[in-house]
């Protein structure tokens, strides 16, 4: 079967996530990755040869970064070259000869006037199409796309590349407006941006009827995206007040929360309550899920200890609870080191995921000290993708995508260089409420112990040795 050429026009938003999303969609639909690897990239445009239009439609049915897709009928470095190439291929228009049609001109890198667009449209008068013009409801949508380069300070007079073809479909960018935080019933301080949530769901290869788990669910933003992809969701969080909407409202000028606010209310709002299994108050450091339960994907955003605390159940004191108080007792909490959070997350995922199931999670890093070798690793997982979202000039967070390749054994541990998680210390290093000595002690206690659970780096003999590697400002 001859291949067809398609032009995918991507958004500039989160451009570093573009190809991970595209490859993930190929894997969701089990397309031949050879077609993906043979792609040609030109700025925001990706040209791919695919076996059928159905392939392009399925890609656009999942992509939240792609604006639109066009079946490519002609291409040229100049407009004249584009027309010359198209005149050699006019038989491609035969199936659409009597359809109602429209022709639209779009540009990237330069704005042109309506008069210039009309002039460009008139150059296609030779096309052998007999259908009436219908701008409101056309059956055949033709597009001329002109690319003027990526340098806004050096825009050429003429486009450096022109594309012409038949519109196939738009992407799923409308979902961002549908699940916008502005209109959502229940949100919190750290509710995940809708675009990033949808990307995480795509990276996790979530398909209809998949079972998806978020151990740090918060207000459930990530699981909303998973449910919209057809997954059935389960979530846990240690914050009882958050899950029961008893925390202070996050919206500007709001004085109290509504009585019906909850994670479930969001699923009802978006018409996806059928995908909601349950949200539980639970400690991620103490897994409470049965051993025979397997998830198809685990997607989460662990707390960093900046806008939300990092806590687990525990006490610095030993005491016995009286029998009459057990039923109403709320366990005390202690600090949960970020390095321990990440290692526990990966270790638990190695036992809870199906083979080829994916773990997708965020990890904060300091940009000036970031090294890929310091990222966590586990022999049960293969690192599929590592995408960066820049937060400030010095800080960013990485979205890690890991795929389970084998079952764990008794010797399986997660290895991680604890100095990779100096993010929180650097964030608070100028805090005047602590002396330098106190900040240094805090960093050694909370970041030097990150590999204590049999997760030591090669060449280290104990956790104290690891703590010595923590680099602090002089």
Short mmCIF file of C-alpha atoms in Angstrom, two decimals:
data_model
loop_
_atom_site.label_atom_id
_atom_site.label_comp_id
_atom_site.label_asym_id
_atom_site.label_seq_id
_atom_site.Cartn_x
_atom_site.Cartn_y
_atom_site.Cartn_z
CA UNK A 1 0.00 0.00 0.00
CA UNK A 2 1.48 3.40 -0.98
CA UNK A 3 2.11 5.81 1.87
CA UNK A 4 0.41 9.19 2.14
CA UNK A 5 2.20 12.36 3.25
CA UNK A 6 0.79 14.34 6.17
CA UNK A 7 1.75 17.67 7.69
CA UNK A 8 1.26 18.03 11.47
CA UNK A 9 1.31 21.59 12.82
CA UNK A 10 2.24 21.69 16.51
CA UNK A 11 1.75 24.36 19.13
CA UNK A 12 4.80 26.19 20.45
CA UNK A 13 3.52 25.54 23.97
CA UNK A 14 5.60 22.93 25.84
CA UNK A 15 7.55 22.21 22.65
CA UNK A 16 10.01 20.03 24.57
CA UNK A 17 7.22 17.50 25.15
CA UNK A 18 6.19 17.32 21.48
CA UNK A 19 7.99 14.22 20.26
CA UNK A 20 7.45 12.23 23.45
CA UNK A 21 3.72 12.76 23.01
CA UNK A 22 3.84 11.81 19.33
CA UNK A 23 5.81 8.61 19.96
CA UNK A 24 3.51 7.72 22.87
CA UNK A 25 0.45 8.04 20.62
CA UNK A 26 2.11 5.73 18.10
CA UNK A 27 2.52 3.18 20.89
CA UNK A 28 -1.06 3.61 22.13
CA UNK A 29 -2.41 2.63 18.69
CA UNK A 30 0.44 0.16 18.01
CA UNK A 31 1.50 1.91 14.82
CA UNK A 32 4.76 0.99 13.12
CA UNK A 33 7.37 3.23 14.77
CA UNK A 34 9.36 3.22 11.53
CA UNK A 35 7.02 5.92 10.20
CA UNK A 36 7.64 8.03 13.31
CA UNK A 37 11.40 7.66 13.08
CA UNK A 38 11.36 8.74 9.41
CA UNK A 39 9.63 12.04 10.24
CA UNK A 40 10.98 15.38 9.00
CA UNK A 41 10.91 18.37 11.35
CA UNK A 42 10.76 22.00 10.30
CA UNK A 43 10.05 24.40 13.16
CA UNK A 44 6.56 23.61 14.48
CA UNK A 45 5.83 21.37 11.47
CA UNK A 46 6.32 17.61 11.33
CA UNK A 47 6.05 15.75 8.01
CA UNK A 48 5.31 12.03 8.15
CA UNK A 49 4.43 9.35 5.63
CA UNK A 50 1.62 7.14 6.97
CA UNK A 51 -0.22 4.11 5.55
CA UNK A 52 -3.66 5.75 5.67
CA UNK A 53 -5.76 8.75 6.64
CA UNK A 54 -7.06 6.70 9.57
CA UNK A 55 -3.58 6.79 11.12
CA UNK A 56 -3.59 10.59 11.01
CA UNK A 57 -7.11 10.78 12.45
CA UNK A 58 -6.17 8.55 15.38
CA UNK A 59 -3.06 10.62 16.12
CA UNK A 60 -5.14 13.80 16.17
CA UNK A 61 -7.76 12.12 18.37
CA UNK A 62 -5.17 11.99 21.17
CA UNK A 63 -2.70 14.82 20.63
CA UNK A 64 -3.07 17.94 22.78
CA UNK A 65 0.00 19.65 21.32
CA UNK A 66 -0.97 19.40 17.63
CA UNK A 67 -3.07 22.22 16.17
CA UNK A 68 -4.06 20.54 12.92
CA UNK A 69 -3.17 17.92 10.33
CA UNK A 70 -3.20 18.27 6.54
CA UNK A 71 -2.87 15.59 3.88
CA UNK A 72 0.02 17.05 1.91
CA UNK A 73 -0.76 17.54 -1.79
CA UNK A 74 2.19 19.78 -2.65
CA UNK A 75 5.25 21.41 -1.10
CA UNK A 76 7.79 23.93 -2.34
CA UNK A 77 10.55 26.31 -1.32
CA UNK A 78 8.68 28.99 -3.28
CA UNK A 79 5.05 29.46 -4.23
CA UNK A 80 5.87 28.84 -7.90
CA UNK A 81 7.61 25.58 -7.03
CA UNK A 82 4.58 24.51 -4.99
CA UNK A 83 2.28 25.19 -7.97
CA UNK A 84 4.58 23.36 -10.38
CA UNK A 85 4.63 20.31 -8.14
CA UNK A 86 0.86 20.39 -7.67
CA UNK A 87 0.14 20.61 -11.42
CA UNK A 88 1.94 17.27 -11.77
CA UNK A 89 -0.41 15.70 -9.19
CA UNK A 90 -3.87 17.10 -10.02
CA UNK A 91 -5.43 13.62 -10.19
CA UNK A 92 -5.36 13.61 -6.38
CA UNK A 93 -8.35 16.01 -6.47
CA UNK A 94 -10.64 13.63 -8.43
CA UNK A 95 -12.47 12.12 -5.39
CA UNK A 96 -13.48 15.63 -4.28
CA UNK A 97 -14.39 17.25 -7.61
CA UNK A 98 -18.06 18.01 -6.75
CA UNK A 99 -17.73 18.68 -3.00
CA UNK A 100 -18.42 22.02 -1.33
CA UNK A 101 -15.04 23.56 -0.63
CA UNK A 102 -13.10 26.29 1.12
CA UNK A 103 -9.48 27.42 0.85
CA UNK A 104 -7.73 29.01 3.81
CA UNK A 105 -4.29 30.65 4.02
CA UNK A 106 -2.32 30.40 7.28
CA UNK A 107 1.18 31.64 8.09
CA UNK A 108 3.80 31.01 10.75
CA UNK A 109 6.43 33.62 11.58
CA UNK A 110 4.74 36.53 9.80
CA UNK A 111 1.31 38.14 9.65
CA UNK A 112 -0.05 39.01 6.22
CA UNK A 113 -3.10 41.07 5.27
CA UNK A 114 -6.43 39.73 4.06
CA UNK A 115 -5.76 41.25 0.64
CA UNK A 116 -2.52 39.26 0.42
CA UNK A 117 -4.35 36.09 1.42
CA UNK A 118 -6.99 36.63 -1.29
CA UNK A 119 -4.22 37.17 -3.82
CA UNK A 120 -2.65 33.84 -2.81
CA UNK A 121 -6.00 32.05 -3.05
CA UNK A 122 -6.49 33.36 -6.59
CA UNK A 123 -3.30 31.60 -7.70
CA UNK A 124 -5.09 28.24 -7.29
CA UNK A 125 -7.79 28.97 -9.89
CA UNK A 126 -6.46 26.16 -12.11
CA UNK A 127 -7.54 23.41 -9.67
CA UNK A 128 -10.15 21.19 -11.45
CA UNK A 129 -12.78 21.36 -8.69
CA UNK A 130 -16.40 22.07 -9.66
CA UNK A 131 -18.06 22.21 -6.23
CA UNK A 132 -19.47 25.46 -4.83
CA UNK A 133 -17.56 27.62 -2.37
CA UNK A 134 -18.88 27.12 1.18
CA UNK A 135 -16.91 28.86 3.92
CA UNK A 136 -19.27 27.83 6.74
CA UNK A 137 -19.75 24.12 6.16
CA UNK A 138 -17.36 22.83 3.49
CA UNK A 139 -16.91 19.15 2.69
CA UNK A 140 -13.39 19.79 1.38
CA UNK A 141 -11.15 22.13 3.36
CA UNK A 142 -8.00 23.13 1.54
CA UNK A 143 -5.11 24.87 3.29
CA UNK A 144 -2.09 26.82 2.14
CA UNK A 145 0.45 27.07 4.97
CA UNK A 146 3.48 29.35 4.65
CA UNK A 147 6.50 29.11 6.95
CA UNK A 148 8.66 32.24 7.42
CA UNK A 149 11.20 30.77 9.83
CA UNK A 150 11.71 30.98 13.58
CA UNK A 151 13.60 34.29 13.94
CA UNK A 152 11.12 37.12 14.70
CA UNK A 153 13.94 39.66 14.32
CA UNK A 154 14.87 38.53 10.83
CA UNK A 155 11.64 37.76 8.96
CA UNK A 156 12.22 37.10 5.23
CA UNK A 157 10.15 38.83 2.56
CA UNK A 158 8.98 35.51 1.14
CA UNK A 159 8.24 32.22 2.94
CA UNK A 160 11.06 29.70 3.17
CA UNK A 161 8.64 26.81 2.71
CA UNK A 162 5.03 26.51 1.52
CA UNK A 163 2.65 23.58 2.08
CA UNK A 164 -0.69 22.86 0.42
CA UNK A 165 -3.20 20.12 1.07
CA UNK A 166 -6.49 18.84 2.45
CA UNK A 167 -7.39 19.44 6.07
CA UNK A 168 -7.79 16.16 7.97
CA UNK A 169 -8.48 17.06 11.61
CA UNK A 170 -7.68 19.37 14.49
CA UNK A 171 -6.03 18.14 17.68
CA UNK A 172 -7.53 17.91 21.16
CA UNK A 173 -6.44 21.32 22.38
CA UNK A 174 -10.07 22.18 23.13
CA UNK A 175 -9.85 19.80 26.10
CA UNK A 176 -7.72 22.36 27.95
CA UNK A 177 -10.64 24.80 27.93
CA UNK A 178 -13.10 22.05 28.83
CA UNK A 179 -11.20 21.12 32.02
CA UNK A 180 -9.84 24.60 32.77
CA UNK A 181 -8.99 25.28 36.40
CA UNK A 182 -10.92 28.56 36.17
CA UNK A 183 -14.23 26.74 35.93
CA UNK A 184 -13.43 23.58 37.89
CA UNK A 185 -15.52 22.87 40.96
CA UNK A 186 -12.69 21.73 43.26
CA UNK A 187 -9.10 22.97 43.01
CA UNK A 188 -6.14 23.42 45.34
CA UNK A 189 -2.85 25.28 45.51
CA UNK A 190 -1.04 22.65 43.46
CA UNK A 191 -3.73 21.48 41.02
CA UNK A 192 -1.91 20.37 37.88
CA UNK A 193 -2.24 22.46 34.72
CA UNK A 194 -4.75 20.77 32.34
CA UNK A 195 -2.27 20.62 29.44
CA UNK A 196 0.39 18.91 31.55
CA UNK A 197 -2.19 16.49 32.99
CA UNK A 198 -3.31 15.49 29.49
CA UNK A 199 0.30 15.06 28.39
CA UNK A 200 0.98 12.80 31.36
CA UNK A 201 -2.03 10.67 30.40
CA UNK A 202 -0.69 10.35 26.85
CA UNK A 203 2.83 9.55 28.06
CA UNK A 204 1.39 6.81 30.29
CA UNK A 205 -0.25 5.19 27.22
CA UNK A 206 -3.64 5.22 28.92
CA UNK A 207 -6.32 3.45 26.89
CA UNK A 208 -10.01 2.73 27.51
CA UNK A 209 -10.51 0.35 30.47
CA UNK A 210 -6.97 0.80 31.84
CA UNK A 211 -6.64 0.91 35.64
CA UNK A 212 -4.76 4.06 36.70
CA UNK A 213 -3.41 5.02 40.13
CA UNK A 214 -2.18 8.30 41.64
CA UNK A 215 -0.62 7.89 45.13
CA UNK A 216 -0.42 11.68 45.68
CA UNK A 217 -3.79 12.57 44.20
CA UNK A 218 -4.42 15.99 45.79
CA UNK A 219 -7.43 17.50 44.02
CA UNK A 220 -7.33 14.88 41.27
CA UNK A 221 -6.27 16.97 38.26
CA UNK A 222 -4.03 14.27 36.79
CA UNK A 223 -6.66 11.57 37.17
CA UNK A 224 -9.24 13.73 35.38
CA UNK A 225 -7.02 13.59 32.30
CA UNK A 226 -6.60 9.83 32.71
CA UNK A 227 -10.37 9.38 32.91
CA UNK A 228 -10.89 11.47 29.78
CA UNK A 229 -8.65 8.98 27.96
CA UNK A 230 -10.91 6.14 29.11
CA UNK A 231 -9.01 4.96 32.20
CA UNK A 232 -10.61 3.87 35.47
CA UNK A 233 -8.99 5.77 38.32
CA UNK A 234 -7.95 5.20 41.92
CA UNK A 235 -6.14 7.76 44.06
CA UNK A 236 -4.77 8.18 47.57
CA UNK A 237 -3.47 11.10 49.59
CA UNK A 238 -2.42 11.57 53.20
CA UNK A 239 -4.10 14.99 53.47
CA UNK A 240 -7.51 14.28 55.04
CA UNK A 241 -8.55 17.93 55.04
CA UNK A 242 -7.73 18.40 51.35
CA UNK A 243 -9.62 15.31 50.21
CA UNK A 244 -12.65 16.42 52.23
CA UNK A 245 -12.42 20.02 50.97
CA UNK A 246 -11.87 21.46 54.44
CA UNK A 247 -8.74 23.43 53.61
CA UNK A 248 -8.73 27.14 52.88
CA UNK A 249 -10.07 27.95 49.39
CA UNK A 250 -7.48 28.50 46.67
CA UNK A 251 -9.49 30.90 44.54
CA UNK A 252 -8.82 34.61 44.81
CA UNK A 253 -11.25 36.43 47.12
CA UNK A 254 -13.04 33.19 48.08
CA UNK A 255 -13.74 33.02 51.82
CA UNK A 256 -14.94 29.44 52.13
CA UNK A 257 -15.38 26.27 50.12
CA UNK A 258 -18.75 25.01 48.92
CA UNK A 259 -20.21 22.08 50.81
CA UNK A 260 -20.30 19.89 47.70
CA UNK A 261 -16.65 20.37 46.69
CA UNK A 262 -14.72 17.11 46.25
CA UNK A 263 -12.62 15.19 43.75
CA UNK A 264 -15.71 13.24 42.76
CA UNK A 265 -17.60 16.49 42.10
CA UNK A 266 -15.05 17.30 39.37
CA UNK A 267 -15.70 13.97 37.67
CA UNK A 268 -19.43 14.63 37.81
CA UNK A 269 -18.87 18.11 36.37
CA UNK A 270 -17.06 16.70 33.32
CA UNK A 271 -19.42 13.77 32.79
CA UNK A 272 -16.80 11.11 33.55
CA UNK A 273 -18.08 9.84 36.91
CA UNK A 274 -18.34 6.34 35.41
CA UNK A 275 -14.50 6.25 35.33
CA UNK A 276 -14.22 7.10 39.05
CA UNK A 277 -13.52 4.12 41.31
CA UNK A 278 -12.48 5.79 44.57
CA UNK A 279 -10.18 8.25 46.32
CA UNK A 280 -8.81 7.19 49.72
CA UNK A 281 -7.02 8.85 52.61
CA UNK A 282 -3.80 6.84 52.84
CA UNK A 283 -0.06 7.12 53.42
CA UNK A 284 1.99 6.49 50.26
CA UNK A 285 4.88 5.21 52.42
CA UNK A 286 2.63 2.41 53.73
CA UNK A 287 1.03 0.76 50.68
CA UNK A 288 -2.43 -0.54 51.53
CA UNK A 289 -3.36 -2.04 48.15
CA UNK A 290 -3.66 -5.82 47.84
CA UNK A 291 -0.68 -7.65 46.37
CA UNK A 292 -2.75 -9.13 43.53
CA UNK A 293 -3.87 -5.72 42.21
CA UNK A 294 -1.99 -4.55 39.11
CA UNK A 295 -2.23 -1.12 37.51
CA UNK A 296 -1.75 -0.32 33.85
CA UNK A 297 -0.29 3.09 34.73
CA UNK A 298 0.78 5.11 37.75
CA UNK A 299 0.87 8.87 37.16
CA UNK A 300 1.54 11.38 39.89
CA UNK A 301 3.13 14.63 41.03
CA UNK A 302 4.77 14.01 44.44
CA UNK A 303 4.87 16.95 46.89
CA UNK A 304 8.16 18.87 46.85
CA UNK A 305 7.86 20.40 50.32
CA UNK A 306 7.52 23.95 48.96
CA UNK A 307 3.83 24.69 48.43
CA UNK A 308 2.64 21.48 50.07
CA UNK A 309 4.27 19.60 52.98
CA UNK A 310 6.01 16.26 52.55
CA UNK A 311 4.60 14.08 55.32
CA UNK A 312 4.03 10.49 56.32
CA UNK A 313 2.51 8.79 59.35
CA UNK A 314 4.92 8.59 62.26
CA UNK A 315 5.92 10.02 65.60
CA UNK A 316 9.12 11.11 67.26
CA UNK A 317 7.70 9.82 70.55
CA UNK A 318 6.53 6.37 71.55
CA UNK A 319 3.12 6.28 73.19
CA UNK A 320 0.13 3.98 73.52
CA UNK A 321 -3.38 5.04 72.49
CA UNK A 322 -6.15 4.24 74.93
CA UNK A 323 -8.74 1.80 73.63
CA UNK A 324 -11.60 4.30 73.85
CA UNK A 325 -9.70 6.77 71.62
CA UNK A 326 -8.69 4.37 68.84
CA UNK A 327 -11.81 4.84 66.69
CA UNK A 328 -11.41 8.63 66.45
CA UNK A 329 -7.62 8.75 66.53
CA UNK A 330 -5.88 10.68 63.75
CA UNK A 331 -2.25 9.52 63.47
CA UNK A 332 0.50 12.10 63.87
CA UNK A 333 2.84 12.87 60.97
CA UNK A 334 6.54 13.39 60.51
CA UNK A 335 8.57 14.80 57.63
CA UNK A 336 8.88 12.54 54.59
CA UNK A 337 12.17 13.19 52.80
CA UNK A 338 11.71 13.91 49.09
CA UNK A 339 14.38 11.39 48.17
CA UNK A 340 12.53 8.73 50.17
CA UNK A 341 9.28 9.72 48.46
CA UNK A 342 10.79 9.16 45.01
CA UNK A 343 12.49 5.88 45.93
CA UNK A 344 9.36 4.51 47.62
CA UNK A 345 7.26 5.56 44.64
CA UNK A 346 9.47 3.66 42.18
CA UNK A 347 9.86 0.62 44.45
CA UNK A 348 6.09 0.38 44.96
CA UNK A 349 5.44 0.88 41.24
CA UNK A 350 7.78 -2.02 40.44
CA UNK A 351 5.41 -4.27 42.39
CA UNK A 352 2.10 -2.71 41.37
CA UNK A 353 2.48 -2.15 37.61
CA UNK A 354 1.82 -4.69 34.88
CA UNK A 355 4.70 -5.55 32.56
CA UNK A 356 5.00 -2.68 30.03
CA UNK A 357 2.97 -0.49 32.39
CA UNK A 358 4.27 3.04 32.78
CA UNK A 359 5.21 5.19 35.76
CA UNK A 360 5.00 8.92 34.96
CA UNK A 361 6.00 11.45 37.61
CA UNK A 362 7.61 14.84 38.20
CA UNK A 363 10.89 15.46 39.99
CA UNK A 364 12.16 18.97 40.89
CA UNK A 365 15.78 19.83 40.12
CA UNK A 366 18.19 22.72 40.36
CA UNK A 367 19.19 23.58 36.79
CA UNK A 368 22.79 24.51 37.60
CA UNK A 369 23.55 21.18 39.31
CA UNK A 370 21.30 18.86 37.28
CA UNK A 371 22.95 15.76 35.83
CA UNK A 372 21.03 12.97 34.16
CA UNK A 373 23.23 10.41 35.94
CA UNK A 374 21.76 11.54 39.28
CA UNK A 375 18.20 10.60 38.33
CA UNK A 376 16.65 7.57 40.04
CA UNK A 377 17.03 4.17 38.42
CA UNK A 378 15.63 0.72 39.06
CA UNK A 379 16.43 -2.52 37.18
CA UNK A 380 12.71 -3.16 36.73
CA UNK A 381 12.28 0.01 34.68
CA UNK A 382 13.54 1.50 31.45
CA UNK A 383 13.67 5.30 31.28
CA UNK A 384 11.61 6.18 28.20
CA UNK A 385 11.52 9.98 28.38
CA UNK A 386 12.90 12.86 30.43
CA UNK A 387 11.21 16.20 29.63
CA UNK A 388 11.98 19.53 31.28
CA UNK A 389 9.55 22.24 32.35
CA UNK A 390 11.50 25.39 33.24
CA UNK A 391 10.12 27.11 36.35
CA UNK A 392 12.69 29.85 36.99
CA UNK A 393 16.19 30.75 35.83
CA UNK A 394 17.62 28.31 38.39
CA UNK A 395 14.89 25.72 38.93
CA UNK A 396 12.93 23.33 36.77
CA UNK A 397 11.16 20.03 37.07
CA UNK A 398 11.60 16.93 34.96
CA UNK A 399 8.78 14.69 33.82
CA UNK A 400 10.16 11.16 33.92
CA UNK A 401 8.50 8.34 31.99
CA UNK A 402 9.52 4.84 33.07
CA UNK A 403 8.29 1.56 31.60
CA UNK A 404 8.30 -1.67 33.57
CA UNK A 405 10.32 -4.36 31.82
CA UNK A 406 10.51 -7.12 34.46
CA UNK A 407 9.22 -8.18 37.86
CA UNK A 408 11.22 -7.27 40.99
CA UNK A 409 13.03 -9.74 43.22
CA UNK A 410 14.28 -9.50 46.80
CA UNK A 411 17.46 -7.70 45.75
CA UNK A 412 15.71 -5.05 43.63
CA UNK A 413 16.25 -1.51 44.89
CA UNK A 414 16.00 1.98 43.51
CA UNK A 415 19.31 3.82 43.23
CA UNK A 416 19.36 7.59 43.45
CA UNK A 417 21.94 10.28 44.12
CA UNK A 418 20.36 12.33 46.89
CA UNK A 419 22.16 15.50 45.75
CA UNK A 420 19.81 15.54 42.75
CA UNK A 421 17.08 16.76 45.10
CA UNK A 422 18.71 19.87 46.53
CA UNK A 423 15.86 21.84 44.96
CA UNK A 424 13.99 22.51 48.20
CA UNK A 425 17.12 23.46 50.09
CA UNK A 426 18.12 25.94 47.40
CA UNK A 427 14.58 27.30 47.39
CA UNK A 428 14.79 28.09 51.10
CA UNK A 429 18.52 28.78 51.37
CA UNK A 430 17.96 32.53 51.76
CA UNK A 431 15.33 32.05 54.44
CA UNK A 432 16.27 34.48 57.19
CA UNK A 433 14.42 32.46 59.81
CA UNK A 434 17.33 29.97 59.98
CA UNK A 435 21.01 30.44 60.52
CA UNK A 436 23.44 29.00 57.99
CA UNK A 437 24.34 26.28 60.49
CA UNK A 438 20.68 25.35 60.90
CA UNK A 439 20.12 25.29 57.13
CA UNK A 440 23.20 23.11 56.66
CA UNK A 441 22.03 20.69 59.34
CA UNK A 442 18.56 20.60 57.77
CA UNK A 443 20.00 19.82 54.32
CA UNK A 444 22.22 17.01 55.59
CA UNK A 445 19.36 15.47 57.56
CA UNK A 446 16.82 15.62 54.76
CA UNK A 447 18.88 15.15 51.61
CA UNK A 448 21.85 13.12 52.80
CA UNK A 449 19.67 10.27 54.02
CA UNK A 450 17.92 9.76 50.69
CA UNK A 451 19.59 6.44 49.86
CA UNK A 452 19.29 4.88 53.30
CA UNK A 453 16.96 1.98 52.39
CA UNK A 454 19.48 -0.29 50.75
CA UNK A 455 19.67 2.25 47.95
CA UNK A 456 23.31 3.28 48.26
CA UNK A 457 25.32 4.60 45.36
CA UNK A 458 28.30 2.61 44.10
CA UNK A 459 31.36 3.33 46.22
CA UNK A 460 29.40 4.33 49.35
CA UNK A 461 29.32 2.24 52.48
CA UNK A 462 26.47 3.91 54.35
CA UNK A 463 24.04 6.83 54.27
CA UNK A 464 26.46 9.08 56.18
CA UNK A 465 28.94 8.74 53.33
CA UNK A 466 26.24 9.86 50.89
CA UNK A 467 25.48 12.89 53.05
CA UNK A 468 29.07 14.04 52.66
CA UNK A 469 28.45 14.58 48.94
CA UNK A 470 25.74 17.20 49.47
CA UNK A 471 27.07 20.43 47.99
CA UNK A 472 26.11 23.51 49.98
CA UNK A 473 26.72 27.17 49.19
CA UNK A 474 29.81 28.49 50.91
#
